[in-house]
PDB file of C-alpha atoms in Angstrom:
ATOM      1  CA  UNK I   1      -8.718  45.344 -14.345  1.00 41.00           C
ATOM      2  CA  UNK I   2     -11.411  43.637 -16.282  1.00 40.00           C
ATOM      3  CA  UNK I   3     -14.432  44.664 -14.306  1.00 41.00           C
ATOM      4  CA  UNK I   4     -16.825  45.461 -17.476  1.00 39.00           C
ATOM      5  CA  UNK I   5     -17.003  44.268 -20.857  1.00 40.00           C
ATOM      6  CA  UNK I   6     -13.671  43.444 -22.630  1.00 40.00           C
ATOM      7  CA  UNK I   7     -12.557  45.452 -25.424  1.00 37.00           C
ATOM      8  CA  UNK I   8     -14.526  43.543 -27.854  1.00 39.00           C
ATOM      9  CA  UNK I   9     -17.364  44.299 -25.496  1.00 39.00           C
ATOM     10  CA  UNK I  10     -20.976  45.105 -25.768  1.00 40.00           C
ATOM     11  CA  UNK I  11     -24.007  44.071 -24.159  1.00 39.00           C
ATOM     12  CA  UNK I  12     -25.278  40.475 -24.773  1.00 41.00           C
ATOM     13  CA  UNK I  13     -27.351  39.293 -22.033  1.00 39.00           C
ATOM     14  CA  UNK I  14     -30.022  36.833 -23.707  1.00 41.00           C
ATOM     15  CA  UNK I  15     -32.696  38.989 -25.046  1.00 38.00           C
ATOM     16  CA  UNK I  16     -48.389  33.161 -26.462  1.00 37.00           C
ATOM     17  CA  UNK I  17     -50.499  35.260 -25.721  1.00 37.00           C
ATOM     18  CA  UNK I  18     -53.807  33.597 -26.597  1.00 36.00           C
ATOM     19  CA  UNK I  19     -57.349  34.402 -25.376  1.00 34.00           C
ATOM     20  CA  UNK I  20     -59.870  31.549 -24.800  1.00 37.00           C
ATOM     21  CA  UNK I  21     -63.238  31.587 -23.504  1.00 35.00           C
ATOM     22  CA  UNK I  22     -64.799  28.806 -20.982  1.00 36.00           C
ATOM     23  CA  UNK I  23     -68.067  28.209 -19.130  1.00 38.00           C
ATOM     24  CA  UNK I  24     -67.995  27.779 -15.495  1.00 35.00           C
ATOM     25  CA  UNK I  25     -68.814  24.208 -16.104  1.00 36.00           C
ATOM     26  CA  UNK I  26     -65.815  23.752 -18.239  1.00 39.00           C
ATOM     27  CA  UNK I  27     -63.623  25.374 -15.848  1.00 35.00           C
ATOM     28  CA  UNK I  28     -64.277  22.810 -13.346  1.00 35.00           C
ATOM     29  CA  UNK I  29     -64.281  19.870 -15.471  1.00 37.00           C
ATOM     30  CA  UNK I  30     -60.642  20.810 -16.780  1.00 39.00           C
ATOM     31  CA  UNK I  31     -59.525  22.091 -13.588  1.00 40.00           C
ATOM     32  CA  UNK I  32     -57.919  18.861 -12.361  1.00 40.00           C
ATOM     33  CA  UNK I  33     -56.330  18.107 -15.746  1.00 40.00           C
ATOM     34  CA  UNK I  34     -54.935  21.554 -15.762  1.00 38.00           C
ATOM     35  CA  UNK I  35     -53.450  21.646 -12.481  1.00 34.00           C
ATOM     36  CA  UNK I  36     -51.473  18.304 -13.149  1.00 35.00           C
ATOM     37  CA  UNK I  37     -50.111  19.526 -16.328  1.00 38.00           C
ATOM     38  CA  UNK I  38     -48.662  22.835 -14.250  1.00 37.00           C
ATOM     39  CA  UNK I  39     -47.263  20.797 -11.564  1.00 36.00           C
ATOM     40  CA  UNK I  40     -44.312  19.217 -13.267  1.00 38.00           C
ATOM     41  CA  UNK I  41     -43.548  22.343 -14.822  1.00 37.00           C
ATOM     42  CA  UNK I  42     -43.210  23.896 -11.399  1.00 36.00           C
ATOM     43  CA  UNK I  43     -41.231  21.194  -9.971  1.00 38.00           C
ATOM     44  CA  UNK I  44     -37.505  21.898  -8.829  1.00 41.00           C
ATOM     45  CA  UNK I  45     -36.585  17.968  -9.235  1.00 42.00           C
ATOM     46  CA  UNK I  46     -37.593  15.074 -11.072  1.00 39.00           C
ATOM     47  CA  UNK I  47     -40.683  13.091  -9.908  1.00 44.00           C
ATOM     48  CA  UNK I  48     -39.833   9.484  -8.474  1.00 46.00           C
ATOM     49  CA  UNK I  49     -41.111   8.074 -12.039  1.00 56.00           C
ATOM     50  CA  UNK I  50     -39.894  11.096 -14.109  1.00 88.00           C
ATOM     51  CA  UNK I  51     -39.369  11.367 -18.014  1.00 93.00           C
ATOM     52  CA  UNK I  52     -35.655  10.154 -17.706  1.00 96.00           C
ATOM     53  CA  UNK I  53     -37.144   6.654 -17.286  1.00 95.00           C
ATOM     54  CA  UNK I  54     -38.395   7.062 -20.955  1.00 96.00           C
ATOM     55  CA  UNK I  55     -35.146   8.716 -22.084  1.00 97.00           C
ATOM     56  CA  UNK I  56     -32.511   6.427 -23.815  1.00 97.00           C
ATOM     57  CA  UNK I  57     -30.011   9.102 -23.729  1.00 97.00           C
ATOM     58  CA  UNK I  58     -30.628   9.615 -19.863  1.00 97.00           C
ATOM     59  CA  UNK I  59     -30.659   6.212 -18.956  1.00 97.00           C
ATOM     60  CA  UNK I  60     -27.405   5.495 -20.739  1.00 96.00           C
ATOM     61  CA  UNK I  61     -25.756   8.388 -18.444  1.00 96.00           C
ATOM     62  CA  UNK I  62     -27.419   7.314 -15.366  1.00 96.00           C
ATOM     63  CA  UNK I  63     -26.540   3.423 -15.982  1.00 95.00           C
ATOM     64  CA  UNK I  64     -27.133   1.139 -13.077  1.00 94.00           C
ATOM     65  CA  UNK I  65     -27.443   4.186 -10.454  1.00 95.00           C
ATOM     66  CA  UNK I  66     -30.532   4.981  -8.595  1.00 94.00           C
ATOM     67  CA  UNK I  67     -31.028   8.791  -9.173  1.00 96.00           C
ATOM     68  CA  UNK I  68     -31.765  11.188  -6.567  1.00 95.00           C
ATOM     69  CA  UNK I  69     -33.640  14.669  -7.078  1.00 95.00           C
ATOM     70  CA  UNK I  70     -32.044  16.550  -4.594  1.00 95.00           C
ATOM     71  CA  UNK I  71     -29.024  19.047  -4.843  1.00 96.00           C
ATOM     72  CA  UNK I  72     -29.562  19.767  -8.421  1.00 97.00           C
ATOM     73  CA  UNK I  73     -31.933  22.592  -9.859  1.00 97.00           C
ATOM     74  CA  UNK I  74     -33.003  23.053 -13.524  1.00 98.00           C
ATOM     75  CA  UNK I  75     -34.476  26.699 -14.629  1.00 98.00           C
ATOM     76  CA  UNK I  76     -36.279  26.786 -18.047  1.00 98.00           C
ATOM     77  CA  UNK I  77     -39.186  29.010 -19.227  1.00 98.00           C
ATOM     78  CA  UNK I  78     -42.698  27.132 -18.680  1.00 97.00           C
ATOM     79  CA  UNK I  79     -44.025  28.392 -22.045  1.00 97.00           C
ATOM     80  CA  UNK I  80     -42.302  30.273 -25.021  1.00 97.00           C
ATOM     81  CA  UNK I  81     -43.716  31.361 -28.280  1.00 96.00           C
ATOM     82  CA  UNK I  82     -40.575  29.944 -29.996  1.00 95.00           C
ATOM     83  CA  UNK I  83     -37.972  27.107 -29.247  1.00 96.00           C
ATOM     84  CA  UNK I  84     -35.016  28.824 -30.857  1.00 95.00           C
ATOM     85  CA  UNK I  85     -33.689  30.652 -28.001  1.00 95.00           C
ATOM     86  CA  UNK I  86     -34.592  29.403 -24.373  1.00 98.00           C
ATOM     87  CA  UNK I  87     -32.417  30.351 -21.467  1.00 98.00           C
ATOM     88  CA  UNK I  88     -31.385  27.574 -19.353  1.00 98.00           C
ATOM     89  CA  UNK I  89     -30.105  27.855 -15.862  1.00 98.00           C
ATOM     90  CA  UNK I  90     -28.342  24.798 -13.988  1.00 98.00           C
ATOM     91  CA  UNK I  91     -26.661  24.353 -10.649  1.00 97.00           C
ATOM     92  CA  UNK I  92     -25.685  21.398  -8.514  1.00 97.00           C
ATOM     93  CA  UNK I  93     -25.038  21.653  -4.860  1.00 96.00           C
ATOM     94  CA  UNK I  94     -21.344  20.188  -4.198  1.00 92.00           C
ATOM     95  CA  UNK I  95     -18.733  20.022  -1.786  1.00 90.00           C
ATOM     96  CA  UNK I  96     -15.174  20.359  -2.297  1.00 80.00           C
ATOM     97  CA  UNK I  97     -14.667  16.552  -1.967  1.00 84.00           C
ATOM     98  CA  UNK I  98     -17.869  15.725  -3.975  1.00 89.00           C
ATOM     99  CA  UNK I  99     -17.965  17.758  -7.016  1.00 90.00           C
ATOM    100  CA  UNK I 100     -19.705  17.041 -10.035  1.00 94.00           C
ATOM    101  CA  UNK I 101     -17.749  15.399 -12.661  1.00 92.00           C
ATOM    102  CA  UNK I 102     -19.985  15.768 -15.730  1.00 95.00           C
ATOM    103  CA  UNK I 103     -23.565  17.401 -16.176  1.00 98.00           C
ATOM    104  CA  UNK I 104     -25.705  16.505 -19.077  1.00 98.00           C
ATOM    105  CA  UNK I 105     -28.651  18.484 -20.573  1.00 98.00           C
ATOM    106  CA  UNK I 106     -31.054  16.058 -22.684  1.00 98.00           C
ATOM    107  CA  UNK I 107     -34.002  17.200 -24.738  1.00 98.00           C
ATOM    108  CA  UNK I 108     -35.577  13.822 -25.420  1.00 98.00           C
ATOM    109  CA  UNK I 109     -38.167  14.776 -28.056  1.00 98.00           C
ATOM    110  CA  UNK I 110     -35.256  16.751 -30.081  1.00 97.00           C
ATOM    111  CA  UNK I 111     -33.982  14.986 -33.359  1.00 96.00           C
ATOM    112  CA  UNK I 112     -30.844  15.097 -31.469  1.00 96.00           C
ATOM    113  CA  UNK I 113     -31.556  14.733 -27.680  1.00 97.00           C
ATOM    114  CA  UNK I 114     -28.139  15.442 -26.215  1.00 97.00           C
ATOM    115  CA  UNK I 115     -27.967  19.043 -25.784  1.00 98.00           C
ATOM    116  CA  UNK I 116     -24.641  19.608 -24.179  1.00 98.00           C
ATOM    117  CA  UNK I 117     -22.092  18.057 -21.684  1.00 98.00           C
ATOM    118  CA  UNK I 118     -20.669  20.128 -18.934  1.00 98.00           C
ATOM    119  CA  UNK I 119     -17.250  19.143 -17.032  1.00 97.00           C
ATOM    120  CA  UNK I 120     -16.538  21.085 -13.890  1.00 94.00           C
ATOM    121  CA  UNK I 121     -13.454  20.941 -11.928  1.00 93.00           C
ATOM    122  CA  UNK I 122     -13.114  22.551  -8.181  1.00 91.00           C
ATOM    123  CA  UNK I 123     -11.347  25.437  -9.893  1.00 95.00           C
ATOM    124  CA  UNK I 124     -14.883  26.627 -11.020  1.00 95.00           C
ATOM    125  CA  UNK I 125     -15.773  27.101  -7.144  1.00 95.00           C
ATOM    126  CA  UNK I 126     -19.710  26.481  -8.042  1.00 95.00           C
ATOM    127  CA  UNK I 127     -21.042  24.024 -10.519  1.00 96.00           C
ATOM    128  CA  UNK I 128     -23.549  26.686 -12.211  1.00 97.00           C
ATOM    129  CA  UNK I 129     -24.219  27.269 -15.749  1.00 97.00           C
ATOM    130  CA  UNK I 130     -26.356  29.329 -18.167  1.00 98.00           C
ATOM    131  CA  UNK I 131     -26.555  28.995 -21.810  1.00 98.00           C
ATOM    132  CA  UNK I 132     -29.291  28.951 -24.557  1.00 98.00           C
ATOM    133  CA  UNK I 133     -30.885  25.902 -26.135  1.00 98.00           C
ATOM    134  CA  UNK I 134     -33.122  24.946 -28.662  1.00 97.00           C
ATOM    135  CA  UNK I 135     -36.217  22.470 -28.663  1.00 98.00           C
ATOM    136  CA  UNK I 136     -38.302  21.193 -31.591  1.00 97.00           C
ATOM    137  CA  UNK I 137     -41.282  20.473 -29.699  1.00 97.00           C
ATOM    138  CA  UNK I 138     -43.050  20.902 -26.074  1.00 98.00           C
ATOM    139  CA  UNK I 139     -41.418  18.289 -23.963  1.00 98.00           C
ATOM    140  CA  UNK I 140     -39.601  17.610 -20.474  1.00 98.00           C
ATOM    141  CA  UNK I 141     -35.876  18.895 -20.614  1.00 98.00           C
ATOM    142  CA  UNK I 142     -33.723  16.689 -18.328  1.00 98.00           C
ATOM    143  CA  UNK I 143     -30.399  17.233 -16.401  1.00 98.00           C
ATOM    144  CA  UNK I 144     -28.231  14.406 -14.937  1.00 98.00           C
ATOM    145  CA  UNK I 145     -25.202  14.995 -12.748  1.00 97.00           C
ATOM    146  CA  UNK I 146     -22.652  12.314 -11.970  1.00 96.00           C
ATOM    147  CA  UNK I 147     -21.111  13.172  -8.876  1.00 95.00           C
ATOM    148  CA  UNK I 148     -17.266  11.921  -7.832  1.00 92.00           C
ATOM    149  CA  UNK I 149     -19.116   9.814  -5.239  1.00 93.00           C
ATOM    150  CA  UNK I 150     -20.836   7.956  -7.724  1.00 92.00           C
ATOM    151  CA  UNK I 151     -24.443   9.547  -6.616  1.00 95.00           C
ATOM    152  CA  UNK I 152     -26.350  10.344  -9.678  1.00 97.00           C
ATOM    153  CA  UNK I 153     -28.649  13.254  -9.572  1.00 97.00           C
ATOM    154  CA  UNK I 154     -31.552  14.183 -11.937  1.00 97.00           C
ATOM    155  CA  UNK I 155     -33.687  17.229 -12.308  1.00 97.00           C
ATOM    156  CA  UNK I 156     -36.519  17.807 -14.956  1.00 97.00           C
ATOM    157  CA  UNK I 157     -38.469  20.753 -16.547  1.00 97.00           C
ATOM    158  CA  UNK I 158     -41.582  20.722 -18.761  1.00 97.00           C
ATOM    159  CA  UNK I 159     -41.642  23.380 -21.527  1.00 98.00           C
ATOM    160  CA  UNK I 160     -44.269  24.308 -23.712  1.00 98.00           C
ATOM    161  CA  UNK I 161     -43.436  25.993 -27.119  1.00 98.00           C
ATOM    162  CA  UNK I 162     -45.659  27.135 -29.873  1.00 97.00           C
ATOM    163  CA  UNK I 163     -43.040  26.574 -32.661  1.00 95.00           C
ATOM    164  CA  UNK I 164     -40.056  24.672 -33.341  1.00 95.00           C
ATOM    165  CA  UNK I 165     -36.613  26.120 -32.597  1.00 95.00           C
ATOM    166  CA  UNK I 166     -34.654  23.354 -34.439  1.00 92.00           C
ATOM    167  CA  UNK I 167     -36.022  24.038 -37.919  1.00 89.00           C
ATOM    168  CA  UNK I 168     -35.669  27.821 -37.504  1.00 83.00           C
ATOM    169  CA  UNK I 169     -33.013  28.697 -40.224  1.00 79.00           C
ATOM    170  CA  UNK I 170     -29.576  29.792 -39.203  1.00 75.00           C
ATOM    171  CA  UNK I 171     -28.699  33.519 -39.951  1.00 71.00           C
ATOM    172  CA  UNK I 172     -26.744  32.953 -43.311  1.00 65.00           C
ATOM    173  CA  UNK I 173     -24.106  35.929 -42.876  1.00 73.00           C
ATOM    174  CA  UNK I 174     -21.154  34.197 -41.456  1.00 85.00           C
ATOM    175  CA  UNK I 175     -18.898  37.365 -41.664  1.00 86.00           C
ATOM    176  CA  UNK I 176     -18.766  37.948 -38.179  1.00 86.00           C
ATOM    177  CA  UNK I 177     -18.781  34.088 -37.142  1.00 93.00           C
ATOM    178  CA  UNK I 178     -16.139  33.336 -34.473  1.00 95.00           C
ATOM    179  CA  UNK I 179     -16.126  36.745 -32.948  1.00 96.00           C
ATOM    180  CA  UNK I 180     -16.068  36.424 -29.263  1.00 97.00           C
ATOM    181  CA  UNK I 181     -17.019  38.613 -26.246  1.00 97.00           C
ATOM    182  CA  UNK I 182     -15.920  37.960 -22.631  1.00 98.00           C
ATOM    183  CA  UNK I 183     -16.511  39.801 -19.281  1.00 97.00           C
ATOM    184  CA  UNK I 184     -14.736  38.837 -16.112  1.00 97.00           C
ATOM    185  CA  UNK I 185     -15.085  40.433 -13.005  1.00 97.00           C
ATOM    186  CA  UNK I 186     -12.133  41.701 -10.190  1.00 97.00           C
ATOM    187  CA  UNK I 187     -12.085  38.214  -8.119  1.00 97.00           C
ATOM    188  CA  UNK I 188     -11.656  37.852  -4.282  1.00 97.00           C
ATOM    189  CA  UNK I 189      -9.162  35.082  -3.762  1.00 96.00           C
ATOM    190  CA  UNK I 190     -10.754  31.737  -3.628  1.00 94.00           C
ATOM    191  CA  UNK I 191     -14.165  33.310  -4.039  1.00 96.00           C
ATOM    192  CA  UNK I 192     -16.296  32.023  -7.014  1.00 97.00           C
ATOM    193  CA  UNK I 193     -17.084  35.062  -9.573  1.00 98.00           C
ATOM    194  CA  UNK I 194     -18.947  34.959 -12.805  1.00 98.00           C
ATOM    195  CA  UNK I 195     -17.471  34.930 -16.143  1.00 98.00           C
ATOM    196  CA  UNK I 196     -19.784  35.817 -18.921  1.00 98.00           C
ATOM    197  CA  UNK I 197     -18.895  34.778 -22.724  1.00 98.00           C
ATOM    198  CA  UNK I 198     -20.565  34.500 -26.162  1.00 97.00           C
ATOM    199  CA  UNK I 199     -19.217  33.717 -29.372  1.00 97.00           C
ATOM    200  CA  UNK I 200     -21.143  34.778 -32.649  1.00 95.00           C
ATOM    201  CA  UNK I 201     -21.906  32.034 -34.855  1.00 95.00           C
ATOM    202  CA  UNK I 202     -25.377  30.894 -36.513  1.00 94.00           C
ATOM    203  CA  UNK I 203     -24.963  27.103 -35.149  1.00 94.00           C
ATOM    204  CA  UNK I 204     -26.430  25.611 -38.581  1.00 93.00           C
ATOM    205  CA  UNK I 205     -27.635  22.537 -37.498  1.00 93.00           C
ATOM    206  CA  UNK I 206     -28.374  20.917 -40.546  1.00 92.00           C
ATOM    207  CA  UNK I 207     -32.253  20.850 -40.075  1.00 89.00           C
ATOM    208  CA  UNK I 208     -33.199  23.943 -41.514  1.00 75.00           C
ATOM    209  CA  UNK I 209     -34.876  24.528 -45.110  1.00 77.00           C
ATOM    210  CA  UNK I 210     -32.943  22.299 -47.907  1.00 79.00           C
ATOM    211  CA  UNK I 211     -31.085  20.544 -45.074  1.00 78.00           C
ATOM    212  CA  UNK I 212     -28.026  22.632 -45.345  1.00 85.00           C
ATOM    213  CA  UNK I 213     -24.434  21.003 -43.847  1.00 90.00           C
ATOM    214  CA  UNK I 214     -24.348  21.071 -40.254  1.00 93.00           C
ATOM    215  CA  UNK I 215     -21.372  23.583 -38.892  1.00 94.00           C
ATOM    216  CA  UNK I 216     -21.855  24.117 -34.948  1.00 96.00           C
ATOM    217  CA  UNK I 217     -19.458  25.432 -32.336  1.00 97.00           C
ATOM    218  CA  UNK I 218     -18.736  21.694 -30.760  1.00 98.00           C
ATOM    219  CA  UNK I 219     -16.139  22.228 -27.849  1.00 98.00           C
ATOM    220  CA  UNK I 220     -15.524  25.202 -25.369  1.00 98.00           C
ATOM    221  CA  UNK I 221     -12.948  25.160 -22.436  1.00 98.00           C
ATOM    222  CA  UNK I 222     -11.443  27.506 -19.951  1.00 98.00           C
ATOM    223  CA  UNK I 223      -8.486  27.188 -18.456  1.00 98.00           C
ATOM    224  CA  UNK I 224      -6.465  29.502 -15.839  1.00 98.00           C
ATOM    225  CA  UNK I 225      -2.776  29.440 -16.045  1.00 98.00           C
ATOM    226  CA  UNK I 226      -3.104  25.976 -17.881  1.00 97.00           C
ATOM    227  CA  UNK I 227      -5.611  24.563 -15.291  1.00 97.00           C
ATOM    228  CA  UNK I 228      -9.141  23.297 -16.534  1.00 97.00           C
ATOM    229  CA  UNK I 229     -11.748  25.095 -14.772  1.00 97.00           C
ATOM    230  CA  UNK I 230     -14.498  24.009 -17.435  1.00 97.00           C
ATOM    231  CA  UNK I 231     -15.185  21.878 -20.512  1.00 98.00           C
ATOM    232  CA  UNK I 232     -18.277  21.872 -22.574  1.00 98.00           C
ATOM    233  CA  UNK I 233     -19.493  19.592 -25.525  1.00 98.00           C
ATOM    234  CA  UNK I 234     -22.134  21.220 -27.203  1.00 98.00           C
ATOM    235  CA  UNK I 235     -24.444  19.270 -29.582  1.00 97.00           C
ATOM    236  CA  UNK I 236     -27.272  20.513 -32.418  1.00 96.00           C
ATOM    237  CA  UNK I 237     -29.599  21.644 -29.963  1.00 97.00           C
ATOM    238  CA  UNK I 238     -27.574  24.828 -28.493  1.00 97.00           C
ATOM    239  CA  UNK I 239     -28.772  27.938 -29.592  1.00 96.00           C
ATOM    240  CA  UNK I 240     -27.516  30.267 -32.011  1.00 95.00           C
ATOM    241  CA  UNK I 241     -24.687  32.590 -30.937  1.00 95.00           C
ATOM    242  CA  UNK I 242     -23.749  30.248 -28.246  1.00 96.00           C
ATOM    243  CA  UNK I 243     -23.646  31.897 -24.531  1.00 95.00           C
ATOM    244  CA  UNK I 244     -22.435  30.890 -21.184  1.00 98.00           C
ATOM    245  CA  UNK I 245     -22.434  31.950 -17.958  1.00 98.00           C
ATOM    246  CA  UNK I 246     -19.915  30.199 -15.347  1.00 98.00           C
ATOM    247  CA  UNK I 247     -17.795  30.767 -12.207  1.00 98.00           C
ATOM    248  CA  UNK I 248     -14.038  30.849 -11.588  1.00 97.00           C
ATOM    249  CA  UNK I 249     -12.490  30.671  -8.180  1.00 97.00           C
ATOM    250  CA  UNK I 250      -8.775  31.974  -8.697  1.00 97.00           C
ATOM    251  CA  UNK I 251      -6.769  31.848  -5.607  1.00 96.00           C
ATOM    252  CA  UNK I 252      -4.016  34.155  -7.419  1.00 97.00           C
ATOM    253  CA  UNK I 253      -3.604  36.332 -10.420  1.00 97.00           C
ATOM    254  CA  UNK I 254      -3.228  34.465 -13.747  1.00 97.00           C
ATOM    255  CA  UNK I 255      -4.230  34.125 -17.501  1.00 98.00           C
ATOM    256  CA  UNK I 256      -7.760  32.508 -18.332  1.00 98.00           C
ATOM    257  CA  UNK I 257      -7.721  31.299 -21.791  1.00 98.00           C
ATOM    258  CA  UNK I 258     -10.958  30.466 -23.349  1.00 98.00           C
ATOM    259  CA  UNK I 259     -11.271  28.455 -26.298  1.00 98.00           C
ATOM    260  CA  UNK I 260     -14.049  27.572 -28.927  1.00 98.00           C
ATOM    261  CA  UNK I 261     -13.739  24.935 -31.243  1.00 98.00           C
ATOM    262  CA  UNK I 262     -16.192  24.710 -34.538  1.00 97.00           C
ATOM    263  CA  UNK I 263     -16.670  20.784 -35.849  1.00 96.00           C
ATOM    264  CA  UNK I 264     -14.424  21.851 -38.754  1.00 96.00           C
ATOM    265  CA  UNK I 265     -11.679  22.402 -36.672  1.00 96.00           C
ATOM    266  CA  UNK I 266     -11.731  26.185 -36.675  1.00 96.00           C
ATOM    267  CA  UNK I 267     -10.859  27.454 -33.248  1.00 97.00           C
ATOM    268  CA  UNK I 268     -11.450  31.110 -31.484  1.00 98.00           C
ATOM    269  CA  UNK I 269      -9.120  31.844 -28.619  1.00 98.00           C
ATOM    270  CA  UNK I 270      -9.365  34.377 -25.922  1.00 98.00           C
ATOM    271  CA  UNK I 271      -6.686  35.331 -23.594  1.00 97.00           C
ATOM    272  CA  UNK I 272      -7.514  37.665 -20.253  1.00 97.00           C
ATOM    273  CA  UNK I 273      -5.141  38.773 -17.559  1.00 97.00           C
ATOM    274  CA  UNK I 274      -7.520  37.805 -14.212  1.00 97.00           C
ATOM    275  CA  UNK I 275      -7.125  39.966 -11.320  1.00 97.00           C
ATOM    276  CA  UNK I 276      -7.488  38.921  -7.835  1.00 97.00           C
ATOM    277  CA  UNK I 277      -7.678  41.492  -4.859  1.00 94.00           C
TER     278      UNK I 277
END
């Protein structure tokens, strides 16, 4: 039974402080603006005239649809001292008849704004994902979900960072690149359970010192007995050592096949027996 880390396992959970002095008058004067600055960071969904309107990439995904802000949730830290490893959690409410076809994550102020695209199927059971991303500057991150019904949902999250994560040099040690770790539970038939994956990879985005050649994990796919559950396409803004938490809802035991593909064509594949009780 695979109810703990696989044989390649290990723990791999995603592992500003300043002081300012103001007079009482300065605090009162600044109070309104400070409050307005906090509100977008706390909002669960995009405001009616949100940042997606100014993003060419977001508007290309939305097309002529009138997006709604209900039924989609995007979580990121409000503040981080570095933009290199920002934990992101995303979930989309759905029925079995109206599953999200695609969910796009966009960082409009990054040099390459398209962070990732996730394609779920009902075999996933839940349209939820957790990963880690990079941000170049403080900005509002956008998530766009296109549902099978044609509805488009939008969520936004404002994030402040102290230093760029896009120009952080990649770890030059490639000796462990393409090594994978996977954790799967023992499932109950038809009940979504969480799969946790990681692949060692520096994710060289080509933006660091001296602009080294780009080399990234570009695609991920999870299939159970050949049936797709999740496909992901990654851009240059996914953090090093790409990490994913997603769900699977098998009804019977089977073979789970996970594949990571580098933009060079190199692949890493894991096969695990899924147990269902």
